[in-house]
PDB file of C-alpha atoms in Angstrom:
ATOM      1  CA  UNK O   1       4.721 112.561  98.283  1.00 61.00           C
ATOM      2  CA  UNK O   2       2.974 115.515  99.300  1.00 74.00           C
ATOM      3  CA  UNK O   3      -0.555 116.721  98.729  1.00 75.00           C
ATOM      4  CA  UNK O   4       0.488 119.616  96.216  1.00 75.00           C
ATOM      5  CA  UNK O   5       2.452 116.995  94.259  1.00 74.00           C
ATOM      6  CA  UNK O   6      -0.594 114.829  93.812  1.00 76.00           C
ATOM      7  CA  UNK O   7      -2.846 117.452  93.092  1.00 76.00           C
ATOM      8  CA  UNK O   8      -0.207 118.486  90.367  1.00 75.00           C
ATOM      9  CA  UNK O   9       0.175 114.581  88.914  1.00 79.00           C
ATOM     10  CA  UNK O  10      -3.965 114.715  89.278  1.00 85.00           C
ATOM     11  CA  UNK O  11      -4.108 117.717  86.721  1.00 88.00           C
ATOM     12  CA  UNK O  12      -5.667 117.106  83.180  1.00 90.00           C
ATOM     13  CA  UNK O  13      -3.142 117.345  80.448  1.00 87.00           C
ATOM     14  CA  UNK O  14      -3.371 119.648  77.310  1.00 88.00           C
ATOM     15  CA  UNK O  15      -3.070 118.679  73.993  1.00 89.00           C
ATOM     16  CA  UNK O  16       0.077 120.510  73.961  1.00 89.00           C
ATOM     17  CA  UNK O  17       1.494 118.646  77.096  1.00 88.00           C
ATOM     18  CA  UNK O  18       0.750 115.582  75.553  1.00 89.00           C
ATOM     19  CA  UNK O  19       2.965 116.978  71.741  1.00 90.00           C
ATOM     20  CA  UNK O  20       5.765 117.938  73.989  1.00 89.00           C
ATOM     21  CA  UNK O  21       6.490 114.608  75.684  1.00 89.00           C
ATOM     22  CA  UNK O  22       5.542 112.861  71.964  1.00 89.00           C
ATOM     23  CA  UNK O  23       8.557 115.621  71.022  1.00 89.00           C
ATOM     24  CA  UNK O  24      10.592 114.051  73.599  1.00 89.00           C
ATOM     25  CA  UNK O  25      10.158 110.435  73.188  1.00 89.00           C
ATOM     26  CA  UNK O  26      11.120 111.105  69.249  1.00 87.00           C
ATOM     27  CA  UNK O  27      14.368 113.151  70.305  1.00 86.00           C
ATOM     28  CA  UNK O  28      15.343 110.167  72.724  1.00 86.00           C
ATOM     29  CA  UNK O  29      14.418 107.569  69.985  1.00 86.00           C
ATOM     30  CA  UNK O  30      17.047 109.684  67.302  1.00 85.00           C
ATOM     31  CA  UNK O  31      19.474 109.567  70.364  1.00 85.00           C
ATOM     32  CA  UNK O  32      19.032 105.813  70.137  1.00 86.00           C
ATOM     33  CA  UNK O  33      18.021 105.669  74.070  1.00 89.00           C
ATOM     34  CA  UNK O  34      14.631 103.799  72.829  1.00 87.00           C
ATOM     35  CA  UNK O  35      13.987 101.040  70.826  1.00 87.00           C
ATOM     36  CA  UNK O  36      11.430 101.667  67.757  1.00 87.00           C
ATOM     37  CA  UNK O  37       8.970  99.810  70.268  1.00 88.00           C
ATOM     38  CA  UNK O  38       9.546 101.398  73.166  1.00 88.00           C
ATOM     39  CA  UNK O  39       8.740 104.596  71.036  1.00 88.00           C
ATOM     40  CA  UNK O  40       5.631 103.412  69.778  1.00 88.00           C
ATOM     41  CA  UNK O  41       4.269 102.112  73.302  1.00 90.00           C
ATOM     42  CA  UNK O  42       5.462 105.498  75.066  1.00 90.00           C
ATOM     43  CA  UNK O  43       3.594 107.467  72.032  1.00 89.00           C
ATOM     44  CA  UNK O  44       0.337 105.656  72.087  1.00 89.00           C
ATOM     45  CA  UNK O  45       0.157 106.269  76.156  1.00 91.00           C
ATOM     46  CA  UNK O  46       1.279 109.779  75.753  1.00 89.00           C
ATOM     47  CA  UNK O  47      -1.855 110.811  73.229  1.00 89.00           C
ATOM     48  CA  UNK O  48      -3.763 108.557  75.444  1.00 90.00           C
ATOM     49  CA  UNK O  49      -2.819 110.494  79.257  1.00 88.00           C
ATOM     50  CA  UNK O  50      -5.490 111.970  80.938  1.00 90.00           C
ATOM     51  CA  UNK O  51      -3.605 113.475  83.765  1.00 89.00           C
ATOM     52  CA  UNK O  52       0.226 114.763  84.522  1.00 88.00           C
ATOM     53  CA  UNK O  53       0.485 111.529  86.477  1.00 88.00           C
ATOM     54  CA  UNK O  54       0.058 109.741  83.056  1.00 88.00           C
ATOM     55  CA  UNK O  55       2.757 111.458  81.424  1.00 87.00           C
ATOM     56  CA  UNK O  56       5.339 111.519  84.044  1.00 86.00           C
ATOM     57  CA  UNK O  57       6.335 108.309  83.760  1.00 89.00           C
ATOM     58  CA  UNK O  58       6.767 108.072  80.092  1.00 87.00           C
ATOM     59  CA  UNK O  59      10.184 110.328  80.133  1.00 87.00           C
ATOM     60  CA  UNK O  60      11.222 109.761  83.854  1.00 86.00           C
ATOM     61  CA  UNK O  61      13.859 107.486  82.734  1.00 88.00           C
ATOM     62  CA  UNK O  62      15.091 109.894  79.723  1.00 86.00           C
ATOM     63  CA  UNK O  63      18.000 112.464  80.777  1.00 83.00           C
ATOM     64  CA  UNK O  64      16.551 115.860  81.060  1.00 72.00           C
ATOM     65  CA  UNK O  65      18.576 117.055  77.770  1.00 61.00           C
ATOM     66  CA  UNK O  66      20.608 115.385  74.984  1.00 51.00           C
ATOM     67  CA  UNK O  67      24.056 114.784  75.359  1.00 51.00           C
ATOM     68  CA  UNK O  68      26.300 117.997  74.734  1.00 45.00           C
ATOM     69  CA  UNK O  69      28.961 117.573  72.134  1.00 47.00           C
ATOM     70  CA  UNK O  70      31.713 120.269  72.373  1.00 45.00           C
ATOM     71  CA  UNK O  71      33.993 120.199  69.431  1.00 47.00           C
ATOM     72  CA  UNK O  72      36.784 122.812  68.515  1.00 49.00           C
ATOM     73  CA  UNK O  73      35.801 124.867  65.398  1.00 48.00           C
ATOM     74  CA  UNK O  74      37.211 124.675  62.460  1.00 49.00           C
ATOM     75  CA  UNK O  75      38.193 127.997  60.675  1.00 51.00           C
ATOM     76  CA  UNK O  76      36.195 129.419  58.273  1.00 48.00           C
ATOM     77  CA  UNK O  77      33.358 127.002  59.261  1.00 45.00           C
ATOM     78  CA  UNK O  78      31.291 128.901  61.202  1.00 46.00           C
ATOM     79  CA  UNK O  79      27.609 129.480  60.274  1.00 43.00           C
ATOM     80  CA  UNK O  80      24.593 131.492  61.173  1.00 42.00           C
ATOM     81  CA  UNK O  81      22.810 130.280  64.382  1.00 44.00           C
ATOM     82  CA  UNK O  82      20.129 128.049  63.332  1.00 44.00           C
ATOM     83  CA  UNK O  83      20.327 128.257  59.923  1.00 43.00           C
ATOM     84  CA  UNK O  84      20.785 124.286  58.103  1.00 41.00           C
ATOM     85  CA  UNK O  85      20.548 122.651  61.230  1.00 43.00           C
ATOM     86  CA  UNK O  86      17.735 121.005  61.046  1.00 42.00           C
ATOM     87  CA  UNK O  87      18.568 117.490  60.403  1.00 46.00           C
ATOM     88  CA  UNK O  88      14.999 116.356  59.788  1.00 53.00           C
ATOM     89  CA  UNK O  89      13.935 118.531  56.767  1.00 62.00           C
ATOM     90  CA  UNK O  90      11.088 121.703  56.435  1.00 64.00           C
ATOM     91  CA  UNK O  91       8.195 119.850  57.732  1.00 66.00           C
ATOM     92  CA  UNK O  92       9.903 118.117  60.590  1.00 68.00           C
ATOM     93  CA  UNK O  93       8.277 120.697  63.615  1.00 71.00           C
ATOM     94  CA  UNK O  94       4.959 120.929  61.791  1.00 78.00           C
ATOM     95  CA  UNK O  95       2.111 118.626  63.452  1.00 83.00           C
ATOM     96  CA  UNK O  96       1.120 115.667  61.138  1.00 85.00           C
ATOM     97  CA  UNK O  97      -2.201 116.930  60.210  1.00 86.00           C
ATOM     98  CA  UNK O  98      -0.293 119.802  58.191  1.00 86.00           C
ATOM     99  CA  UNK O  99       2.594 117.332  57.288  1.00 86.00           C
ATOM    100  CA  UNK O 100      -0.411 115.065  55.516  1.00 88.00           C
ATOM    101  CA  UNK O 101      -2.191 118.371  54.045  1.00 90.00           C
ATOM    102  CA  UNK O 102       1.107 119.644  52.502  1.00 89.00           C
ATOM    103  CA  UNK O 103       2.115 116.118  50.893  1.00 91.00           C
ATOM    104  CA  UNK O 104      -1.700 116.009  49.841  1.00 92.00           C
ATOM    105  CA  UNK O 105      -0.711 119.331  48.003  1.00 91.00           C
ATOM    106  CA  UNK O 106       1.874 118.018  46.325  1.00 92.00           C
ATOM    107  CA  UNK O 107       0.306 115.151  44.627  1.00 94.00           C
ATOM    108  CA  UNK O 108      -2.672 117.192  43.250  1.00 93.00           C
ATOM    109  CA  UNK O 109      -0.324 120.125  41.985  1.00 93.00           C
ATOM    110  CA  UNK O 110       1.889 117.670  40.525  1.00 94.00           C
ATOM    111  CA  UNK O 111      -1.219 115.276  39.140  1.00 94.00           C
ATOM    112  CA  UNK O 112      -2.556 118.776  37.563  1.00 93.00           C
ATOM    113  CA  UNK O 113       0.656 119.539  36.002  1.00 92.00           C
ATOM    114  CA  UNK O 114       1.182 116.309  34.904  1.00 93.00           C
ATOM    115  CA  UNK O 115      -2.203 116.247  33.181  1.00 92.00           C
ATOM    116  CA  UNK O 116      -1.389 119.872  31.528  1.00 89.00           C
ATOM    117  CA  UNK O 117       2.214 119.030  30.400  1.00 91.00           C
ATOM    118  CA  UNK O 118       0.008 115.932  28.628  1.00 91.00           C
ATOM    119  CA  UNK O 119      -2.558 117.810  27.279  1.00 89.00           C
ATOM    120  CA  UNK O 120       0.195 121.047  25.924  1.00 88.00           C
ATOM    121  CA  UNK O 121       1.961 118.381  24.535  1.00 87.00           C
ATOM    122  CA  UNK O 122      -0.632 116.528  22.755  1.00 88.00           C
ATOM    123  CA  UNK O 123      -2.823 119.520  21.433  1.00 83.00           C
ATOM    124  CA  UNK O 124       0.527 121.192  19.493  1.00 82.00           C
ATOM    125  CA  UNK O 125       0.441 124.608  21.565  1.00 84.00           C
ATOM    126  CA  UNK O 126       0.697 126.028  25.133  1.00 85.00           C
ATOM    127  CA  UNK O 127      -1.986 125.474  26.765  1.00 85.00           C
ATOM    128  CA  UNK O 128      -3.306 127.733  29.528  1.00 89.00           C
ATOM    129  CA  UNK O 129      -1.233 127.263  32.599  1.00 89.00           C
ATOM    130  CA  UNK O 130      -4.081 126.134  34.944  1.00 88.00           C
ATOM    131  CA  UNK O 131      -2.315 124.360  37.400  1.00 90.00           C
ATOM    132  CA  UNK O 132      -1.518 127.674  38.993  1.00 92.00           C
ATOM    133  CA  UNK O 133      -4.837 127.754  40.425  1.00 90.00           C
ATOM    134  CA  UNK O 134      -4.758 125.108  41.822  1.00 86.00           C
ATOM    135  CA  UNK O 135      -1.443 125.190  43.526  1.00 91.00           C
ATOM    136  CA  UNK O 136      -1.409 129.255  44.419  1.00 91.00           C
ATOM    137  CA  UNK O 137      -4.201 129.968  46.694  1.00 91.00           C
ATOM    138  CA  UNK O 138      -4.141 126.352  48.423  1.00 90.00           C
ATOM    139  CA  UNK O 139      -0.681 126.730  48.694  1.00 90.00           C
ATOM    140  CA  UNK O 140      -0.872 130.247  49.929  1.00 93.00           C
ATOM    141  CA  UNK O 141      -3.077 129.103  53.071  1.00 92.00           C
ATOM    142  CA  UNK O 142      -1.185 126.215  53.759  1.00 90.00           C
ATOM    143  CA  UNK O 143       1.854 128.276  53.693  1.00 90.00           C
ATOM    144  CA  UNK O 144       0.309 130.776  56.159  1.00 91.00           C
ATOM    145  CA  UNK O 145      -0.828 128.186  58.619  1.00 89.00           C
ATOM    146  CA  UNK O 146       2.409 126.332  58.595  1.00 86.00           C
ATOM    147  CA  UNK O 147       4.108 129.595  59.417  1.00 86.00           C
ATOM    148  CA  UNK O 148       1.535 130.316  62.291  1.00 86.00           C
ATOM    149  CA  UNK O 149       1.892 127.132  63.557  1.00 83.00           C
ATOM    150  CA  UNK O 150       5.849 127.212  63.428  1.00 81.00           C
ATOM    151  CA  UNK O 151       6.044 130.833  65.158  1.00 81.00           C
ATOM    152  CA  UNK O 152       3.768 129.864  67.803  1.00 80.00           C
ATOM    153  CA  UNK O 153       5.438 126.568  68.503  1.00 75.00           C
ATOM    154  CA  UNK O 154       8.494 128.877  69.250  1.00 75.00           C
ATOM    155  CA  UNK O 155       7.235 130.674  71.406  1.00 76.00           C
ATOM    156  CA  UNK O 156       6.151 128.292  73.523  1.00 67.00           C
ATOM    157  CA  UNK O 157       8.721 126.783  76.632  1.00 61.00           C
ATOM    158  CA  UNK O 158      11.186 123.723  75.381  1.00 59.00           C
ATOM    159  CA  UNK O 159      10.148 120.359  75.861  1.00 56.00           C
ATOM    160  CA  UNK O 160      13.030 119.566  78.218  1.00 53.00           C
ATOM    161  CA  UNK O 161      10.937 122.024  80.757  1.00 55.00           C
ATOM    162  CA  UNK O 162       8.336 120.036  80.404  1.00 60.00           C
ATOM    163  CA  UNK O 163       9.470 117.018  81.011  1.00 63.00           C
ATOM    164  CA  UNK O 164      11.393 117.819  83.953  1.00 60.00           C
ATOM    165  CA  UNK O 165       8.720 119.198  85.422  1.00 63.00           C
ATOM    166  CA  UNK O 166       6.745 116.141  85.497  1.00 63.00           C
ATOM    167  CA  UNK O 167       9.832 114.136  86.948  1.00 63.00           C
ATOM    168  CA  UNK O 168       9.957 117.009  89.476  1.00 64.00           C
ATOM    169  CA  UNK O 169       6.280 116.263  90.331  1.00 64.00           C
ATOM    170  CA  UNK O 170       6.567 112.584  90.401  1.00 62.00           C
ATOM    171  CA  UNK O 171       9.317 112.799  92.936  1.00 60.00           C
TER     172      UNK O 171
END
């Protein structure tokens, strides 16, 4: 190993670095390359890497890229690039503090309109549709953020480049 390869595996790792090789373990974990174990020990060492050297090893035995699957098209099947591919859901790129914020969200707007539902039904009119305060402008934000967070995340290089350039750096 040469010196500028341990001066690159002796380089602090970002918050970000660390996210991208979590990213990675959970891709090769849906591929079925790592046990539910293996996933959870290569996750907790990821979050807990100091340096590039850290992190290297936790995807140097994972191929650089999934498997490519080349089927024939069918006719008449062929969709939009991107759109209803995500296998995962709407919250599967955000980071979990937003994924617990948005389900935290949920259960109040649906508590409150659960409680207002009770208390129209009860009282023999309509009552004032309060709940909309309390989901609108929380909603609104979170909504804003999530879309920040998603746009940004796009911009940024895939995790496959990542990863392979810590293999390249571990030799």
């Amino acid at each position: 190993m040469n010196d500028q390869q341990t001066i690159q595996l002796t380089m602090r790792a970002s918050d970000r670095d660390r996210q991208q090789v979590v990213e990675r373990l959970q891709g090769a974990l849906e591929d079925g390359r790592l046990s539910m174990d293996e996933f959870a020990d290569r996750t907790g060492l990821a979050f807990h890497a100091v340096t590039y050297g850290d992190l290297a090893p936790l995807c140097a035995d994972l191929p650089a890229s999934g498997p490519v699957v080349v089927s024939e098209p069918t006719p008449g099947a062929a969709a939009a690039p991107g759109v209803g591919c995500s296998r995962a859901g709407y919250l599967a790129g955000l980071p979990m503090v937003l994924k617990i914020l948005w389900t935290t969200w949920l259960v109040a707007v649906s508590v409150n309109v659960v409680v207002w539902a009770l208390v129209s039904g009860t009282g023999g009119h309509l009552a004032y549709p309060w709940p909309v305060w309390v989901a609108g402008p929380y909603g609104a934000v979170l909504f804003a953020v999530s879309a920040g967070v998603v746009l940004f995340r796009r911009s940024r290089p895939p995790v496959a480049r990542t990863c392979a350039r810590l293999m390249k750096a571990n030799g």
